[in-house]
mmCIF file of C-alpha atoms in Angstrom:
data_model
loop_
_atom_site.group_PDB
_atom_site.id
_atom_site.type_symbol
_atom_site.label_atom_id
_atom_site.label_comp_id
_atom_site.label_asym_id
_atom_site.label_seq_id
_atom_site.Cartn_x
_atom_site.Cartn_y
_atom_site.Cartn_z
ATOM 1 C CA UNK A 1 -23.921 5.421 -11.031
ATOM 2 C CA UNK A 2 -24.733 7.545 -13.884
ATOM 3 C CA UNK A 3 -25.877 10.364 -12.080
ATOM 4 C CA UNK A 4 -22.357 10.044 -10.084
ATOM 5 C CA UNK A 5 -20.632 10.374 -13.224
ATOM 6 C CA UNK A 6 -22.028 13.146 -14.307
ATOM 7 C CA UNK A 7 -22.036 14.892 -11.158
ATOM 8 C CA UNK A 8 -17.807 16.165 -11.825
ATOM 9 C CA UNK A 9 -18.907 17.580 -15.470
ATOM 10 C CA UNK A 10 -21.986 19.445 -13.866
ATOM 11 C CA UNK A 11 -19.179 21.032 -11.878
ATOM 12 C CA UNK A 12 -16.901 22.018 -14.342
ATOM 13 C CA UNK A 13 -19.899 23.661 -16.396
ATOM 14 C CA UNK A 14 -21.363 25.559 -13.785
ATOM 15 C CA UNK A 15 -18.140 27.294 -12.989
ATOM 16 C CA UNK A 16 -17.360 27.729 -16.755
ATOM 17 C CA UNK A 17 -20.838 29.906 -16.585
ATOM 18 C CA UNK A 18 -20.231 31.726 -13.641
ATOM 19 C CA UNK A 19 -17.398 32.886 -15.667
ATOM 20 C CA UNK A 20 -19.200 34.347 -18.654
ATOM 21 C CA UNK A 21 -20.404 38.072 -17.940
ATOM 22 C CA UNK A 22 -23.394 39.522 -16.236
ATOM 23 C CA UNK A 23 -26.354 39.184 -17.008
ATOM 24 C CA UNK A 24 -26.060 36.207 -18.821
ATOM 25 C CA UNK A 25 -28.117 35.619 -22.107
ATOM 26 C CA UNK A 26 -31.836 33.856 -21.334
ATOM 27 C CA UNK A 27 -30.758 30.388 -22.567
ATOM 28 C CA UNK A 28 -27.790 30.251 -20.168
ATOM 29 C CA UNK A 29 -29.676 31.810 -16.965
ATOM 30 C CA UNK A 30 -32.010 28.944 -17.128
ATOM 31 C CA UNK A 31 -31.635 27.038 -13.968
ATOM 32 C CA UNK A 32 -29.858 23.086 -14.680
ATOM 33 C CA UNK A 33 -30.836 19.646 -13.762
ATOM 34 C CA UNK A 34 -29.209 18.402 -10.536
ATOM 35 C CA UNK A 35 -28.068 15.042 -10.797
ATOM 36 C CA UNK A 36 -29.875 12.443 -8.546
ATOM 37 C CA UNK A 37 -28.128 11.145 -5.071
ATOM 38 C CA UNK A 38 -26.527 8.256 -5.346
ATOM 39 C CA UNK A 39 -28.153 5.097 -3.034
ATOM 40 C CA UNK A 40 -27.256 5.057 -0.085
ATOM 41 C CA UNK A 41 -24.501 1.893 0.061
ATOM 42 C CA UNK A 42 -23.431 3.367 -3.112
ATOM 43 C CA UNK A 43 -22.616 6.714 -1.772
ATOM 44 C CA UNK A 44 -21.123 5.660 1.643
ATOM 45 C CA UNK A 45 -17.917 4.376 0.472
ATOM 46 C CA UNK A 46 -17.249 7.161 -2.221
ATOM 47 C CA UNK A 47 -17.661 9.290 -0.081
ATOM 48 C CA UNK A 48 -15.880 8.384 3.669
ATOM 49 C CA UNK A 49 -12.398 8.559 1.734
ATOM 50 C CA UNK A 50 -12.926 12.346 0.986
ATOM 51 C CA UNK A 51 -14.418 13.121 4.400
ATOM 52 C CA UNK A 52 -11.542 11.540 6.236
ATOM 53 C CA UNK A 53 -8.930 13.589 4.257
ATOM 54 C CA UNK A 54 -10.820 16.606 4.266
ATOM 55 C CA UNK A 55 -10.860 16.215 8.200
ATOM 56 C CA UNK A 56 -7.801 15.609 8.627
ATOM 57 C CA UNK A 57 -6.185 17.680 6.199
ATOM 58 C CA UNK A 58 -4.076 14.886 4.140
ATOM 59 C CA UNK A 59 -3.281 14.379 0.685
ATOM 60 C CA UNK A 60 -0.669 16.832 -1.482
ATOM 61 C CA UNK A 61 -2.080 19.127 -3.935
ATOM 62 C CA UNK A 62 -0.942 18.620 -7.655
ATOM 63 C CA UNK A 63 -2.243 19.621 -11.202
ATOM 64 C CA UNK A 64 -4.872 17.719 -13.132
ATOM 65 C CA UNK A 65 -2.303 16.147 -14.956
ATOM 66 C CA UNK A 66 -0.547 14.120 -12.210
ATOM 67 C CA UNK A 67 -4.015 13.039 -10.458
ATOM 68 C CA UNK A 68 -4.126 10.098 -12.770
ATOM 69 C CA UNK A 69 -0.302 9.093 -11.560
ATOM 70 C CA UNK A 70 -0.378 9.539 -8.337
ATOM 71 C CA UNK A 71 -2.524 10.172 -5.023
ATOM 72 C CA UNK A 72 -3.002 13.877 -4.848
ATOM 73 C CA UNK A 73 -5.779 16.541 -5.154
ATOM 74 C CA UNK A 74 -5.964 18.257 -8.227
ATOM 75 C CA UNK A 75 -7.205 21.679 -8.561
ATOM 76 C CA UNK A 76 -10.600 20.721 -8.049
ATOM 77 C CA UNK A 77 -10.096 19.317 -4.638
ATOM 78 C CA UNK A 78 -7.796 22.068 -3.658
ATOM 79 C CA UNK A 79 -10.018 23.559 -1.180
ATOM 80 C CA UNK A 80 -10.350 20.350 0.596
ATOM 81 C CA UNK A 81 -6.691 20.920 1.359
ATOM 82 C CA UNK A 82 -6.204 21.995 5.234
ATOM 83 C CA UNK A 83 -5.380 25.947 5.611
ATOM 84 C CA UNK A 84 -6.147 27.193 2.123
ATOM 85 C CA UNK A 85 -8.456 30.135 0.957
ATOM 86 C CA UNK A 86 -8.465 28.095 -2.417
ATOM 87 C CA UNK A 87 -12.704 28.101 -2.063
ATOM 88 C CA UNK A 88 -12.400 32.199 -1.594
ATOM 89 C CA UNK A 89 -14.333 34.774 -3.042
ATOM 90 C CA UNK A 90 -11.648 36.166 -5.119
ATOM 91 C CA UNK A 91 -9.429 33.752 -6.625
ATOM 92 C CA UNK A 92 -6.804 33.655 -9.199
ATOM 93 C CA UNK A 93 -6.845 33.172 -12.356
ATOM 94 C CA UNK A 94 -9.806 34.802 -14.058
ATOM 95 C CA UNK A 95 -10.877 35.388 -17.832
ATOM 96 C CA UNK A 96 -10.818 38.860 -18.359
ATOM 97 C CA UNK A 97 -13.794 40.064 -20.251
ATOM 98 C CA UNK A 98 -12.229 43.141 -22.269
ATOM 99 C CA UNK A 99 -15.504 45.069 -23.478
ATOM 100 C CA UNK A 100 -16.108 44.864 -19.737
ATOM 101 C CA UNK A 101 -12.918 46.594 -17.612
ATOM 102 C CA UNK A 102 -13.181 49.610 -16.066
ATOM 103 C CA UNK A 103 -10.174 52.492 -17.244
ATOM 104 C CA UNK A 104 -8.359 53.826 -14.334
ATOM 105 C CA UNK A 105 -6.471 56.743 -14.912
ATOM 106 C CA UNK A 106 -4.075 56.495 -11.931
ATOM 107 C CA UNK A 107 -2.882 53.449 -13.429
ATOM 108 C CA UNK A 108 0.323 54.884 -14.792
ATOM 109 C CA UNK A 109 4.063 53.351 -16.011
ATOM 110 C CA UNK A 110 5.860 51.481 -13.715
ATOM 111 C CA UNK A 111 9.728 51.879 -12.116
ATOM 112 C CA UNK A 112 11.551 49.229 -12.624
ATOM 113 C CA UNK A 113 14.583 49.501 -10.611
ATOM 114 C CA UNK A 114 17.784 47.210 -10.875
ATOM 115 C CA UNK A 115 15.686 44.921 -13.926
ATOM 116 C CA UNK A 116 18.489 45.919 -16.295
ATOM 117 C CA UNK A 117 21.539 44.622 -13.408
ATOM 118 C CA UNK A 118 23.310 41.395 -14.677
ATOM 119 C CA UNK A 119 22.548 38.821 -11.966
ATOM 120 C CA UNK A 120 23.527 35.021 -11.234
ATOM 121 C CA UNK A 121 20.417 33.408 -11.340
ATOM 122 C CA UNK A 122 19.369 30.164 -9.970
ATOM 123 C CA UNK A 123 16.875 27.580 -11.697
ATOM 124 C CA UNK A 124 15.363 25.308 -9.446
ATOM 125 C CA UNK A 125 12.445 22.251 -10.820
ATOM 126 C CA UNK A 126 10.115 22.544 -7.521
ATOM 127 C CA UNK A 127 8.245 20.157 -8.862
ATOM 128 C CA UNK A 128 5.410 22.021 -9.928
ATOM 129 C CA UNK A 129 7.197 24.082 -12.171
ATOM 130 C CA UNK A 130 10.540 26.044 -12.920
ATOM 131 C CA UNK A 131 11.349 28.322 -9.967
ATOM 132 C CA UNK A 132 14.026 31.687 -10.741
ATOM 133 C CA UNK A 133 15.250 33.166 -8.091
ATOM 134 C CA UNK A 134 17.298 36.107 -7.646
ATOM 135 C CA UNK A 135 18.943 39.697 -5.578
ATOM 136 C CA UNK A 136 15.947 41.647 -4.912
ATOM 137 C CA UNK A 137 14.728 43.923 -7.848
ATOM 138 C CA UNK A 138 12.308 46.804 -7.126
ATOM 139 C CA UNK A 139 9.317 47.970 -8.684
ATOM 140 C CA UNK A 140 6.997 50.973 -7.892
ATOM 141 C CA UNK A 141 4.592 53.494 -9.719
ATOM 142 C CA UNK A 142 1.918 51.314 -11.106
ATOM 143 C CA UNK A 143 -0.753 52.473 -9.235
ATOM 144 C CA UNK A 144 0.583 50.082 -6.736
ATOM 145 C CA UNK A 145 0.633 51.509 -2.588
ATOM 146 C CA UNK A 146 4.474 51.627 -2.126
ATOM 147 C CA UNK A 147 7.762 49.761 -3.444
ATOM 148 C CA UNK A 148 7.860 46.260 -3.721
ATOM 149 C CA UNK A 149 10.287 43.824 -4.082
ATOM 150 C CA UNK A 150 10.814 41.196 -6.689
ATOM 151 C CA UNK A 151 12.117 37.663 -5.738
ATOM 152 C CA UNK A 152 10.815 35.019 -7.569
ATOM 153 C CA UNK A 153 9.777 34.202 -11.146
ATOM 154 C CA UNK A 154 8.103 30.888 -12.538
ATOM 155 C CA UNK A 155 6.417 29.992 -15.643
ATOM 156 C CA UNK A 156 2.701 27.639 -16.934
ATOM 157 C CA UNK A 157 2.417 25.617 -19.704
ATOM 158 C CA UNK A 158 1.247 22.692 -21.241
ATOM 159 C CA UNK A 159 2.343 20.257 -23.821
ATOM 160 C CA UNK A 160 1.390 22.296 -27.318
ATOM 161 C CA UNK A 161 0.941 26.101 -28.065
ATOM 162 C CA UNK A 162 -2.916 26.088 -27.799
ATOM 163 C CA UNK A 163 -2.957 25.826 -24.182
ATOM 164 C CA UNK A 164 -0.506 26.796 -21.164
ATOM 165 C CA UNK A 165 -1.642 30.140 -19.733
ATOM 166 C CA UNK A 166 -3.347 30.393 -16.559
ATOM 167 C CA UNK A 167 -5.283 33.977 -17.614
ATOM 168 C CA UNK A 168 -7.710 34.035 -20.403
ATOM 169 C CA UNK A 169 -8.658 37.562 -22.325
ATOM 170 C CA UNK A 170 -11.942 37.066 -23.710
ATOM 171 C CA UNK A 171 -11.651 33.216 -23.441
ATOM 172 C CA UNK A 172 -8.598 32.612 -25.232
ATOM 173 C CA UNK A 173 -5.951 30.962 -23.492
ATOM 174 C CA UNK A 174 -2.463 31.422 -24.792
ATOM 175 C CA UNK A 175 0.694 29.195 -24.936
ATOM 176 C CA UNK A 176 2.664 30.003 -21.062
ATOM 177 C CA UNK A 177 2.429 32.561 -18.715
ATOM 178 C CA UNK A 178 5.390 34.173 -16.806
ATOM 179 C CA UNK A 179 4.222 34.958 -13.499
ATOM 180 C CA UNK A 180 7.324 37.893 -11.654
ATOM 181 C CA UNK A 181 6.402 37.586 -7.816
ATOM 182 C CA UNK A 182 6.996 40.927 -5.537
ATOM 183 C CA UNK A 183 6.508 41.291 -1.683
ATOM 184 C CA UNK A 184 6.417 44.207 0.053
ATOM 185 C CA UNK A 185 9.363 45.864 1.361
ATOM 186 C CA UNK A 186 8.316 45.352 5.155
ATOM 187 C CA UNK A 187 8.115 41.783 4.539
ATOM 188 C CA UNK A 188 11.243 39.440 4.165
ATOM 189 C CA UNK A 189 9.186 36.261 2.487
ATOM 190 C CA UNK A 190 6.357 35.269 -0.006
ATOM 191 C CA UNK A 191 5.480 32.695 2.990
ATOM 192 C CA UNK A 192 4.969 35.823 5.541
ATOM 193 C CA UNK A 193 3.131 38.420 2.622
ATOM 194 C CA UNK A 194 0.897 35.617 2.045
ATOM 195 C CA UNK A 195 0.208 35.216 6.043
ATOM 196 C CA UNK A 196 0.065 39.242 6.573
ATOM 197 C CA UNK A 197 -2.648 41.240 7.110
ATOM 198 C CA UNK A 198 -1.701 43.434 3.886
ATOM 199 C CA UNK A 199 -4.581 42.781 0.983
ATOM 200 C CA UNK A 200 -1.740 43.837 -1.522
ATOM 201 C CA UNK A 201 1.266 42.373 0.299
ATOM 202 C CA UNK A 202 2.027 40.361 -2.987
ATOM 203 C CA UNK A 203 2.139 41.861 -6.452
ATOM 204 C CA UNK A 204 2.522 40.020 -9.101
ATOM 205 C CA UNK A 205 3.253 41.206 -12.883
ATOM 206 C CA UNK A 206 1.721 38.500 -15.363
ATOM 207 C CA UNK A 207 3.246 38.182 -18.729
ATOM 208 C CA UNK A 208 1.269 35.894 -21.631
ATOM 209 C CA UNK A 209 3.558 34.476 -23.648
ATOM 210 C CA UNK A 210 2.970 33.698 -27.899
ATOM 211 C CA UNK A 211 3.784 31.349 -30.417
ATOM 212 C CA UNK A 212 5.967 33.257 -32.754
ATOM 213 C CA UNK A 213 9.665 34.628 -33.289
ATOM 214 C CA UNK A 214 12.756 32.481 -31.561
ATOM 215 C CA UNK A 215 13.273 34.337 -28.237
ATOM 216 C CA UNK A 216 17.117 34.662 -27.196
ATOM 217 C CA UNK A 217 17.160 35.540 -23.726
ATOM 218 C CA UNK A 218 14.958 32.226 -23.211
ATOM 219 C CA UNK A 219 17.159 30.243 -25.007
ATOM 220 C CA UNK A 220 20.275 30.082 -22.927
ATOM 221 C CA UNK A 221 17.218 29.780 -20.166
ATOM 222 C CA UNK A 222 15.859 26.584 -21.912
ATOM 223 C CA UNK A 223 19.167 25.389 -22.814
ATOM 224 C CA UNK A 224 20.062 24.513 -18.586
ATOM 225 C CA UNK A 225 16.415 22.505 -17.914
ATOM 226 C CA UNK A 226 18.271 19.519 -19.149
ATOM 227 C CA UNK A 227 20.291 20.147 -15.423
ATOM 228 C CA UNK A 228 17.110 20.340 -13.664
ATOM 229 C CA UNK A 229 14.922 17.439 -15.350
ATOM 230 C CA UNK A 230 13.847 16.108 -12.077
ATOM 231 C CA UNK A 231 12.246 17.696 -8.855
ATOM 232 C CA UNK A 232 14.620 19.753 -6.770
ATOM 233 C CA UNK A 233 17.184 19.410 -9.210
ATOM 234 C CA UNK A 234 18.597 23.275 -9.702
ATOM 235 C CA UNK A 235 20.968 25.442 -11.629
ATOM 236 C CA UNK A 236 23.105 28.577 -12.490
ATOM 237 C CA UNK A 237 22.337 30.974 -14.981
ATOM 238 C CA UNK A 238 25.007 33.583 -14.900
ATOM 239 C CA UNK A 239 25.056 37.213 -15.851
ATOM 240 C CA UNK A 240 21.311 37.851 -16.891
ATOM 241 C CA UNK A 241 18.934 40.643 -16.810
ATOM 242 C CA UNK A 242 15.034 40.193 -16.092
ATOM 243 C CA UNK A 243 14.677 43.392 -18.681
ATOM 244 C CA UNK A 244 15.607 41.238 -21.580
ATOM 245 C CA UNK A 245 12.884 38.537 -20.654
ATOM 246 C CA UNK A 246 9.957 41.172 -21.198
ATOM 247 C CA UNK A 247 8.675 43.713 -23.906
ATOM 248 C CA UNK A 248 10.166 46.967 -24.478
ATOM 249 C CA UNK A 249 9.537 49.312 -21.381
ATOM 250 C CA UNK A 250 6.821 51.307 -23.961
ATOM 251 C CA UNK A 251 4.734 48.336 -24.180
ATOM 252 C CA UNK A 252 5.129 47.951 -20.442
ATOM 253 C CA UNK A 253 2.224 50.700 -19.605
ATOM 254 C CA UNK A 254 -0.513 48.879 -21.031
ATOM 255 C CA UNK A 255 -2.169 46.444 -18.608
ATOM 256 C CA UNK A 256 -4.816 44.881 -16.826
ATOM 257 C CA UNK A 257 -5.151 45.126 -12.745
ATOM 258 C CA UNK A 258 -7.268 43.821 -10.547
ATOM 259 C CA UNK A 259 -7.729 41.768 -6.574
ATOM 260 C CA UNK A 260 -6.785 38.246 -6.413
ATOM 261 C CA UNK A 261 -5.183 35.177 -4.846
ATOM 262 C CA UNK A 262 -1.823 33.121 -5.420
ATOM 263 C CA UNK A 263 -2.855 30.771 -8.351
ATOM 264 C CA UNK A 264 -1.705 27.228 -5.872
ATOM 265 C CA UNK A 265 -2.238 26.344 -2.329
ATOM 266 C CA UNK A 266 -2.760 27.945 -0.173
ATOM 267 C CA UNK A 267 -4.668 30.226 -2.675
ATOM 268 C CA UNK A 268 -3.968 33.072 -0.219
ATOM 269 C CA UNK A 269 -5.867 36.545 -1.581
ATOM 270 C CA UNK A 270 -3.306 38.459 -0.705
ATOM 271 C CA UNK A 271 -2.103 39.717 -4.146
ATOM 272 C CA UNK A 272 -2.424 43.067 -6.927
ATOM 273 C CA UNK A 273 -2.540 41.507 -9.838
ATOM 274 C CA UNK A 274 -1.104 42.659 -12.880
ATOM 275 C CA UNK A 275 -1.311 41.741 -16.420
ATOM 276 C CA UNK A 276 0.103 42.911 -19.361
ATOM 277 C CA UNK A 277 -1.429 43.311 -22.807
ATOM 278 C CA UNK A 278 1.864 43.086 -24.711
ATOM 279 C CA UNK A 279 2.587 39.593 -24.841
ATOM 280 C CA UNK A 280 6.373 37.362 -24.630
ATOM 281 C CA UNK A 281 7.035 36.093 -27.870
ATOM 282 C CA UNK A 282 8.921 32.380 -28.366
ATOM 283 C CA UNK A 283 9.332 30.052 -30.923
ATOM 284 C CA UNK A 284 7.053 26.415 -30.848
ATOM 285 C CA UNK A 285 10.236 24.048 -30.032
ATOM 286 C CA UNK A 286 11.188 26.969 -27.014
ATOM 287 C CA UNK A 287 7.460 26.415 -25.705
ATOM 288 C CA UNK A 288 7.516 22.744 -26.408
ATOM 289 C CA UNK A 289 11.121 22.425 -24.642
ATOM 290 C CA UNK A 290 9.389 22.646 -21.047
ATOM 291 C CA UNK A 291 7.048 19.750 -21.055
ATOM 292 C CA UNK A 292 9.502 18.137 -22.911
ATOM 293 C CA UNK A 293 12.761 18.291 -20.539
ATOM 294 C CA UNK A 294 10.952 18.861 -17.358
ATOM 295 C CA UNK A 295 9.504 16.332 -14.862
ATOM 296 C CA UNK A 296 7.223 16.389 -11.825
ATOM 297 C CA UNK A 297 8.804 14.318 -9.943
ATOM 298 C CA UNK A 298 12.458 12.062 -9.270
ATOM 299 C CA UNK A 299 11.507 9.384 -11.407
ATOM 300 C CA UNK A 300 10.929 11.718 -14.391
ATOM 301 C CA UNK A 301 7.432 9.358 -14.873
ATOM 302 C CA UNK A 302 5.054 11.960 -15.398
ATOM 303 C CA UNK A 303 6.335 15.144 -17.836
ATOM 304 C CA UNK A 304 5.912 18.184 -16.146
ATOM 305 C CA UNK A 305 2.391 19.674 -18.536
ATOM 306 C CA UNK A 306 -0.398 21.383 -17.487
ATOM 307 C CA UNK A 307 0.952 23.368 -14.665
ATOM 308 C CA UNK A 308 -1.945 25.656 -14.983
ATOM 309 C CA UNK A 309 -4.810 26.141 -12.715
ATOM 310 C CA UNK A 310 -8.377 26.284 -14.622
ATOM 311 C CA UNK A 311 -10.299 29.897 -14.550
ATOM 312 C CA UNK A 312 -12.011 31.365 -11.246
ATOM 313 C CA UNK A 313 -15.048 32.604 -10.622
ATOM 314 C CA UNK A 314 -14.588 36.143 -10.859
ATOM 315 C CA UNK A 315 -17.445 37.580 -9.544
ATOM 316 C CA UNK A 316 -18.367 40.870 -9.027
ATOM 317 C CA UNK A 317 -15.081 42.353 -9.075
ATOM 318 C CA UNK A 318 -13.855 45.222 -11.068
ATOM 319 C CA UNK A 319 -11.235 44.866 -13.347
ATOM 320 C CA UNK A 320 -9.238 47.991 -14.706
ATOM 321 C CA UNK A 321 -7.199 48.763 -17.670
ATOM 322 C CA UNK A 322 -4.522 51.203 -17.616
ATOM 323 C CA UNK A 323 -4.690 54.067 -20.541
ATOM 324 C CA UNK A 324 -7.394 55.196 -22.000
ATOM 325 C CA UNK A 325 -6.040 53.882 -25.409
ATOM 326 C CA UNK A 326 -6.072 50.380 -24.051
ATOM 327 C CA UNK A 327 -10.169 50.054 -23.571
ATOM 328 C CA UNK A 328 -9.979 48.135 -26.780
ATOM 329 C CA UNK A 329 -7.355 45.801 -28.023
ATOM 330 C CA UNK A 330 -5.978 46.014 -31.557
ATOM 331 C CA UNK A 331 -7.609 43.553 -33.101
ATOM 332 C CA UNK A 332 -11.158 44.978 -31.535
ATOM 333 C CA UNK A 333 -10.073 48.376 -32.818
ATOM 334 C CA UNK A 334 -9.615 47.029 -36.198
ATOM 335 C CA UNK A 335 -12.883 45.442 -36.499
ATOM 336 C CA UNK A 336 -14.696 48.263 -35.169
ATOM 337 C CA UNK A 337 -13.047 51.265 -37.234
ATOM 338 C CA UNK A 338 -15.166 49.898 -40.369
ATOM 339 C CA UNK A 339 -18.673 49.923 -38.273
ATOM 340 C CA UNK A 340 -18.046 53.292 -36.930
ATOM 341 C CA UNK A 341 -16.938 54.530 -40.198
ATOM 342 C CA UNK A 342 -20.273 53.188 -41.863
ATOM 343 C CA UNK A 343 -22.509 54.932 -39.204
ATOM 344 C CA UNK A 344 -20.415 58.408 -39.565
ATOM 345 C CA UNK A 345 -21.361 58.014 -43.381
ATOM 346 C CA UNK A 346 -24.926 57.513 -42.763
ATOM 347 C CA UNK A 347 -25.437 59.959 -40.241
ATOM 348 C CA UNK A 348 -23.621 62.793 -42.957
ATOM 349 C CA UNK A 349 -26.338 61.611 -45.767
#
């Protein structure tokens, strides 16, 4: 039975490793210890249960955080779920190595048409996290193939301002991640860009989001989840703009880009991904006000935390960076201006 325990933890470290960049250093190439079978009438009834439901396509997916609660899959079992890509090749999210993206100099500002129009918004708990919906905003430029449409934003988090974010940079996680879904033009639903035959039929722009200053256009946000504690519970947000929920359109044309997947089932990889290197700034009680309010289900049993799912295997594909000033974050920059200086010395004596 120990090797059976063990066997879940093998998993999660191998994939943390196939994260880290190529090649990897000697120690970590070095090829693991597989744990032994289990015997025989050991390993017959652990494992009919997930062959039956794997066959037959049952069971709900959930986050890691409700497994525990109640019977559902978690992210690790969501490719046991019937007609999801969640096992693909290029799934979302992924830590993005920064020494290690590619600059694209076609990757130029955006259009962002209608995001200053006051709307009436709607707020819906979908019980996996809080759903915006809205009239159709459109975005072009980009480097993105055409004008898309935007019709849907949702937010991760967790239950503390270490942790929330479903993209890492460099292996730091930060506090939530704002996630603004587009579809092409041609199509009329996420549902049927996700079922296209259009490898960018979805784009999505990815915001991180900070512990810092007191964010006001979040606050009269956070100030309604009170009216949608419990799944399918929704409300109206009048008169709001999606412009005042971001940085200032100059920070806007610094970003990441590369090929993935929707980040929950069914994991299609249909979607240009987009991330930006500015992040959202809001306070600790705004972050903490989510897991706080919000439930997964009717019941309001299980606070709604952890809505994230856990880094993918990125693989051999390319990530770029818009800009050539953008190769190297700030903080990078700062650390590096003293080496270079130091060598410019040396080479002048």
């Amino acid at each position: 039975m120990g090797s059976a325990l063990r066997a879940p933890r093998l998993g999660l470290l191998l994939l943390a490793l196939a994260a880290l960049p190529l090649p990897l250093p000697l120690p970590l190439a070095l090829p693991l210890p597989l744990p032994l079978p289990l015997p025989l009438p050991l390993a017959l009834p652990l494992a009919l249960p997930l062959a039956l439901a794997e066959a037959s396509g049952q069971g709900h997916w959930c986050y890691q955080s409700q497994v525990k609660a109640e019977s559902c899959q978690g992210p690790w079992e969501w490719s046991d779920l019937s007609d999801t890509q969640c096992n693909g090749s290029e799934q979302s999210p992924v830590n993005i190595f920064t020494a290690q993206v590619k600059h694209n100099a076609s990757l130029g500002p955006f259009s962002f048409q209608d995001y200053d129009k006051k709307q009436n918004w709607t707020l819906k708990n979908n019980g996996h996290s809080v759903e915006v919906t809205f009239e159709p905003l459109r975005l072009s430029g980009g480097g993105l193939q055409g004008t898309y449409k935007a019709v849907q934003f949702h937010l991760h988090w967790s239950d503390s301002v270490e942790q929330g974010s479903e993209h890492t940079l460099d292996g730091e996680r930060f506090a939530m991640e704002m996630h603004i879904v587009h579809i092409k033009e041609k199509f009329q639903t996420v549902t049927e860009a996700s079922e296209g035959d259009d490898r960018e039929g979805i784009a999505v722009l990815g915001f991180l989001v900070k512990n810092g200053s007191e964010n006001p256009a979040f606050g009269n946000l956070i100030s309604l989840l009170k009216k949608i504690q419990e799944k399918d519970q929704s409300s109206l947000l009048p008169e709001v703009r999606l412009c005042d929920f971001l940085p200032s359109e100059d920070k806007l044309n610094r970003y990441f880009r590369y090929l993935g997947s929707l980040t929950t089932p069914g994991c299609q990889e249909k979607v240009i991904w987009t991330l930006f290197k500015e992040p959202i700034e809001l306070d600790e009680n705004q972050i903490t006000s989510f897991s706080k309010t919000l439930f997964y289900d009717s019941k309001k049993t299980m606070p709604m935390k952890d809505n994230f799912r856990p880094v993918q295997i990125r693989g051999r594909r390319e990530v770029q960076v818009s800009g050539a000033g953008s190769l190297l974050p700030s903080a990078r920059a700062a650390t590096l201006a003293p080496a270079l200086t130091s060598l410019l010395v040396s080479l002048l004596l």
